Short mmCIF file of C-alpha atoms and ligand atoms in Angstrom, two decimals:
data_model
loop_
_atom_site.label_atom_id
_atom_site.label_comp_id
_atom_site.label_asym_id
_atom_site.label_seq_id
_atom_site.Cartn_x
_atom_site.Cartn_y
_atom_site.Cartn_z
CA UNK O 6 160.70 193.51 207.89
CA UNK O 7 159.04 194.12 204.49
CA UNK O 8 158.49 197.91 203.64
CA UNK O 9 156.88 198.21 200.07
CA UNK O 10 157.12 201.96 198.65
CA UNK O 11 154.78 203.58 195.96
CA UNK O 12 156.45 205.95 193.92
CA UNK O 13 157.38 207.87 190.57
CA UNK O 14 161.24 207.48 191.58
CA UNK O 15 161.98 203.62 192.29
CA UNK O 16 164.99 204.17 190.79
CA UNK O 17 165.57 206.89 193.17
CA UNK O 18 166.05 204.26 196.44
CA UNK O 19 169.17 202.39 194.85
CA UNK O 20 171.82 204.42 196.36
CA UNK O 21 170.12 205.08 199.73
CA UNK O 22 169.27 201.61 200.30
CA UNK O 23 172.08 199.74 199.08
CA UNK O 24 175.25 201.69 201.11
CA UNK O 25 176.29 200.95 204.78
CA UNK O 26 173.76 200.03 207.54
CA UNK O 27 170.69 199.33 205.08
CA UNK O 28 172.68 197.60 202.59
CA UNK O 29 173.63 194.99 205.41
CA UNK O 30 170.69 194.66 206.36
CA UNK O 31 168.72 193.78 203.02
CA UNK O 32 171.38 191.46 202.00
CA UNK O 33 171.34 189.70 205.34
CA UNK O 34 167.74 189.44 205.00
CA UNK O 35 166.39 191.58 207.71
CA UNK O 36 165.11 194.37 205.98
CA UNK O 37 162.95 193.55 202.53
CA UNK O 38 162.40 197.06 200.79
CA UNK O 39 160.64 197.31 197.43
CA UNK O 40 160.09 200.47 195.65
CA UNK O 41 157.55 200.22 192.84
CA UNK O 42 156.76 202.22 190.39
CA UNK O 43 153.50 203.99 190.26
CA UNK O 44 153.37 204.04 186.84
CA UNK O 45 152.74 200.68 186.81
CA UNK O 46 149.04 200.60 188.06
CA UNK O 47 148.16 203.81 185.37
CA UNK O 48 145.75 202.90 182.89
CA UNK O 49 146.02 204.47 180.15
CA UNK O 50 148.39 205.08 177.03
CA UNK O 51 150.45 207.12 178.61
CA UNK O 52 150.71 206.26 181.96
CA UNK O 53 149.30 209.38 183.35
CA UNK O 54 149.02 208.97 186.98
CA UNK O 55 148.46 212.83 187.66
CA UNK O 56 146.05 215.24 187.08
CA UNK O 57 144.20 218.87 187.66
CA UNK O 58 142.83 219.54 191.06
CA UNK O 59 139.05 220.22 191.17
CA UNK O 60 138.47 223.68 191.81
CA UNK O 61 141.61 225.05 190.50
CA UNK O 62 144.87 226.27 191.46
CA UNK O 63 148.30 225.61 190.97
CA UNK O 64 149.86 221.95 189.98
CA UNK O 65 148.77 218.70 189.09
CA UNK O 66 147.76 216.08 191.93
CA UNK O 67 148.62 212.72 192.15
CA UNK O 68 145.45 210.51 191.23
CA UNK O 69 143.95 207.88 193.52
CA UNK O 70 143.12 205.20 190.76
CA UNK O 71 147.17 204.03 190.54
CA UNK O 72 147.19 203.88 194.42
CA UNK O 73 144.53 201.71 195.44
CA UNK O 74 145.22 199.33 191.93
CA UNK O 75 148.75 198.87 193.61
CA UNK O 76 147.66 198.19 197.34
CA UNK O 77 145.04 195.52 195.82
CA UNK O 78 147.49 193.98 193.25
CA UNK O 79 150.22 193.83 196.30
CA UNK O 80 147.99 192.96 199.31
CA UNK O 81 144.86 191.63 197.62
CA UNK O 82 142.64 193.98 199.46
CA UNK O 83 142.63 197.37 200.80
CA UNK O 84 141.91 195.94 204.04
CA UNK O 85 144.62 193.22 204.34
CA UNK O 86 147.35 196.22 203.77
CA UNK O 87 150.05 196.93 206.26
CA UNK O 88 150.07 199.77 208.44
CA UNK O 89 150.52 202.48 205.26
CA UNK O 90 152.14 205.61 205.93
CA UNK O 91 151.16 208.81 203.41
CA UNK O 92 154.44 211.08 203.36
CA UNK O 93 153.60 214.83 203.53
CA UNK O 94 154.60 217.67 204.98
CA UNK O 95 150.87 218.32 206.35
CA UNK O 96 151.46 214.75 208.49
CA UNK O 97 152.31 214.17 212.29
CA UNK O 98 155.97 215.25 212.66
CA UNK O 99 158.52 211.96 212.83
CA UNK O 100 159.86 211.50 216.24
CA UNK O 101 161.69 208.10 217.92
CA UNK O 102 158.51 207.43 219.82
CA UNK O 103 156.87 206.99 216.35
CA UNK O 104 159.82 205.58 214.61
CA UNK O 105 159.89 202.44 217.36
CA UNK O 106 155.99 202.09 217.03
CA UNK O 107 156.65 201.51 212.97
CA UNK O 108 159.96 199.49 214.02
CA UNK O 109 157.33 197.41 215.81
CA UNK O 110 155.14 196.26 212.76
CA UNK O 111 155.94 193.38 210.43
CA UNK O 112 155.35 195.40 207.38
CA UNK O 113 154.65 198.87 206.13
CA UNK O 114 153.57 200.68 203.21
CA UNK O 115 155.15 204.10 202.35
CA UNK O 116 153.34 206.43 199.59
CA UNK O 117 155.66 208.94 198.06
CA UNK O 118 153.68 212.15 196.87
CA UNK O 119 155.08 214.78 194.25
CA UNK O 120 153.58 217.78 192.67
CA UNK O 121 151.10 220.00 194.85
CA UNK O 122 150.17 215.98 196.91
CA UNK O 123 147.69 213.09 196.72
CA UNK O 124 144.42 212.98 195.71
CA UNK O 125 142.20 213.21 199.64
CA UNK O 126 141.05 209.87 198.91
CA UNK O 127 144.04 208.42 199.33
CA UNK O 128 144.52 210.01 202.26
CA UNK O 129 141.13 208.94 203.75
CA UNK O 130 141.06 205.16 202.68
CA UNK O 131 144.65 203.99 202.57
CA UNK O 132 146.86 205.90 205.55
CA UNK O 133 146.85 204.87 208.74
CA UNK O 134 149.49 207.54 209.17
CA UNK O 135 150.54 210.86 207.69
CA UNK O 136 153.91 211.75 208.44
CA UNK O 137 156.32 214.50 207.98
CA UNK O 138 159.75 214.50 208.60
CA UNK O 139 160.17 218.24 209.45
CA UNK O 140 158.41 221.83 208.75
CA UNK O 141 159.83 222.55 205.51
CA UNK O 142 158.83 221.51 201.54
CA UNK O 143 160.13 218.68 199.79
CA UNK O 144 159.97 218.04 195.94
CA UNK O 145 158.20 214.90 196.88
CA UNK O 146 158.29 212.10 199.79
CA UNK O 147 160.96 210.11 198.13
CA UNK O 148 163.80 211.59 200.78
CA UNK O 149 161.53 211.27 203.66
CA UNK O 150 160.45 207.96 203.20
CA UNK O 151 164.06 207.35 202.93
CA UNK O 152 164.31 208.52 205.98
CA UNK O 153 161.72 207.00 207.48
CA UNK O 154 163.22 203.82 206.18
CA UNK O 155 166.74 204.14 208.23
CA UNK O 156 165.06 205.16 211.46
CA UNK O 157 163.41 202.10 211.23
CA UNK O 158 165.77 199.68 210.08
CA UNK O 159 168.51 200.35 212.94
CA UNK O 160 165.77 199.13 215.51
CA UNK O 161 165.57 196.15 214.04
CA UNK O 162 167.02 193.38 215.81
CA UNK O 163 169.87 192.42 214.70
CA UNK O 164 170.86 195.38 212.28
CA UNK O 165 172.98 197.37 214.50
CA UNK O 166 176.14 195.79 215.86
CA UNK O 167 175.34 196.63 219.82
CA UNK O 168 171.69 196.07 220.05
CA UNK O 169 171.88 199.13 223.32
CA UNK O 170 173.28 201.57 221.35
CA UNK O 171 170.37 202.05 219.34
CA UNK O 172 168.62 202.94 222.41
CA UNK O 173 171.30 204.22 224.30
CA UNK O 174 171.64 207.77 222.27
CA UNK O 175 169.68 210.52 221.49
CA UNK O 176 166.29 210.92 222.15
CA UNK O 177 166.08 207.45 223.50
CA UNK O 178 165.22 209.01 227.01
CA UNK O 179 164.24 212.55 225.62
CA UNK O 180 167.65 214.33 225.73
CA UNK O 181 170.26 214.96 223.51
CA UNK O 182 173.83 212.89 223.45
CA UNK O 183 176.52 214.27 225.51
CA UNK O 184 179.66 215.26 223.67
CA UNK O 185 182.06 211.80 222.77
CA UNK O 186 185.64 211.65 222.05
CA UNK O 187 187.98 209.78 220.65
CA UNK O 188 192.36 209.62 220.33
CA UNK O 189 194.01 211.69 220.29
CA UNK O 190 193.87 212.84 223.58
CA UNK O 191 195.33 215.96 222.36
CA UNK O 192 194.59 217.62 218.85
CA UNK O 193 195.32 221.32 217.77
CA UNK O 194 195.40 222.55 221.02
CA UNK O 195 191.55 220.69 222.08
CA UNK O 196 192.02 218.20 224.68
CA UNK O 197 189.87 215.59 226.17
CA UNK O 198 188.05 215.95 229.28
CA UNK O 199 190.37 214.72 232.23
CA UNK O 200 187.27 212.90 233.61
CA UNK O 201 186.94 210.68 230.61
CA UNK O 202 190.37 209.54 231.07
CA UNK O 203 189.92 209.54 234.52
CA UNK O 204 188.57 205.50 234.64
CA UNK O 205 186.10 206.59 237.14
CA UNK O 206 182.98 204.63 235.30
CA UNK O 207 180.60 206.50 237.91
CA UNK O 208 182.05 209.74 237.44
CA UNK O 209 181.60 209.18 233.57
CA UNK O 210 178.39 208.64 234.10
CA UNK O 211 177.69 211.69 235.81
CA UNK O 212 179.43 213.85 233.60
CA UNK O 213 177.57 212.42 230.19
CA UNK O 214 173.94 212.95 232.29
CA UNK O 215 175.04 216.57 233.10
CA UNK O 216 176.18 217.53 229.47
CA UNK O 217 173.21 215.94 228.18
CA UNK O 218 171.06 217.65 230.39
CA UNK O 219 172.90 221.12 229.61
CA UNK O 220 172.99 220.69 226.15
CA UNK O 221 169.27 220.01 225.67
CA UNK O 222 168.58 222.69 228.27
CA UNK O 223 170.19 225.07 226.01
CA UNK O 224 169.93 223.69 222.58
CA UNK O 225 166.66 222.01 222.41
CA UNK O 226 164.43 223.81 225.48
CA UNK O 227 161.31 222.23 224.09
CA UNK O 228 162.74 218.70 224.51
CA UNK O 229 164.51 219.43 227.76
CA UNK O 230 160.48 220.86 229.14
CA UNK O 231 158.72 217.51 228.28
CA UNK O 232 162.20 215.71 229.57
CA UNK O 233 161.66 217.70 233.19
CA UNK O 234 158.05 217.24 233.46
CA UNK O 235 158.41 213.27 232.71
CA UNK O 236 161.09 213.38 235.72
CA UNK O 237 159.13 215.25 237.86
CA UNK O 238 161.67 217.94 238.92
CA UNK O 239 160.38 221.23 240.23
CA UNK O 240 159.78 223.88 237.46
CA UNK O 241 162.16 226.93 238.18
CA UNK O 242 163.65 227.41 234.29
N1 ADE M 328 157.07 215.72 201.28
C1 ADE M 328 157.41 217.23 200.96
N2 ADE M 328 157.90 217.57 201.79
C2 ADE M 328 157.76 216.71 203.17
C3 ADE M 328 157.99 217.25 204.45
N3 ADE M 328 158.50 218.06 204.92
N4 ADE M 328 157.62 215.15 204.87
C4 ADE M 328 157.55 214.54 204.26
N5 ADE M 328 156.84 214.44 203.06
C5 ADE M 328 157.04 214.96 202.52
#
């Protein structure tokens, strides 16, 4: 999958993209991430990409022209662009469901805002999706873009050693993950539940399911309610 990123800070991506899973996905050719400096498509001598908001107000906005010029340079035309995600705290919250949908695309374009945001015409004419990574405000879209890239990359075939592990864990079926343990069986007075050492796969699976349900019920009542509704369980919580 090819992912182009338009940003004022292309160098910021070097660290996150080189490490571990993303680094391997890129060197094996499964993932091709290309951060582009938006200033490349600024037209004036000072390479200006921001300006004051019409109507007044604090801060600066990113201008529309460099975004449109960049899209035309990268894809030939606006119509030819791939699924285009603007990272913004006003967007739809990123979920595993959306990550799965994005992972099914042949290519993505991620647009990172800075300052007070991006001119509305970029949202209106270029964005196919507006995505937030949570209800808090970051200094720009770069960290959010890295979140999208990592979540999408690990679903691409061949990126995770064991393809099933990408789907088995939290959120794949709407529940938080059950607790897991490795050796030693006893550590500083804390022991691994006997059932996990019993060798009884049926009881292990049932225990894990119960733990996942209970964790979700207490930690994420919103997810729990949605899971209950999907599974048609009677409402009694
Ligand atoms: N840019 C600034 N804050 C953001 C957020 N929470 N999600 C996505 N992009 C952002």
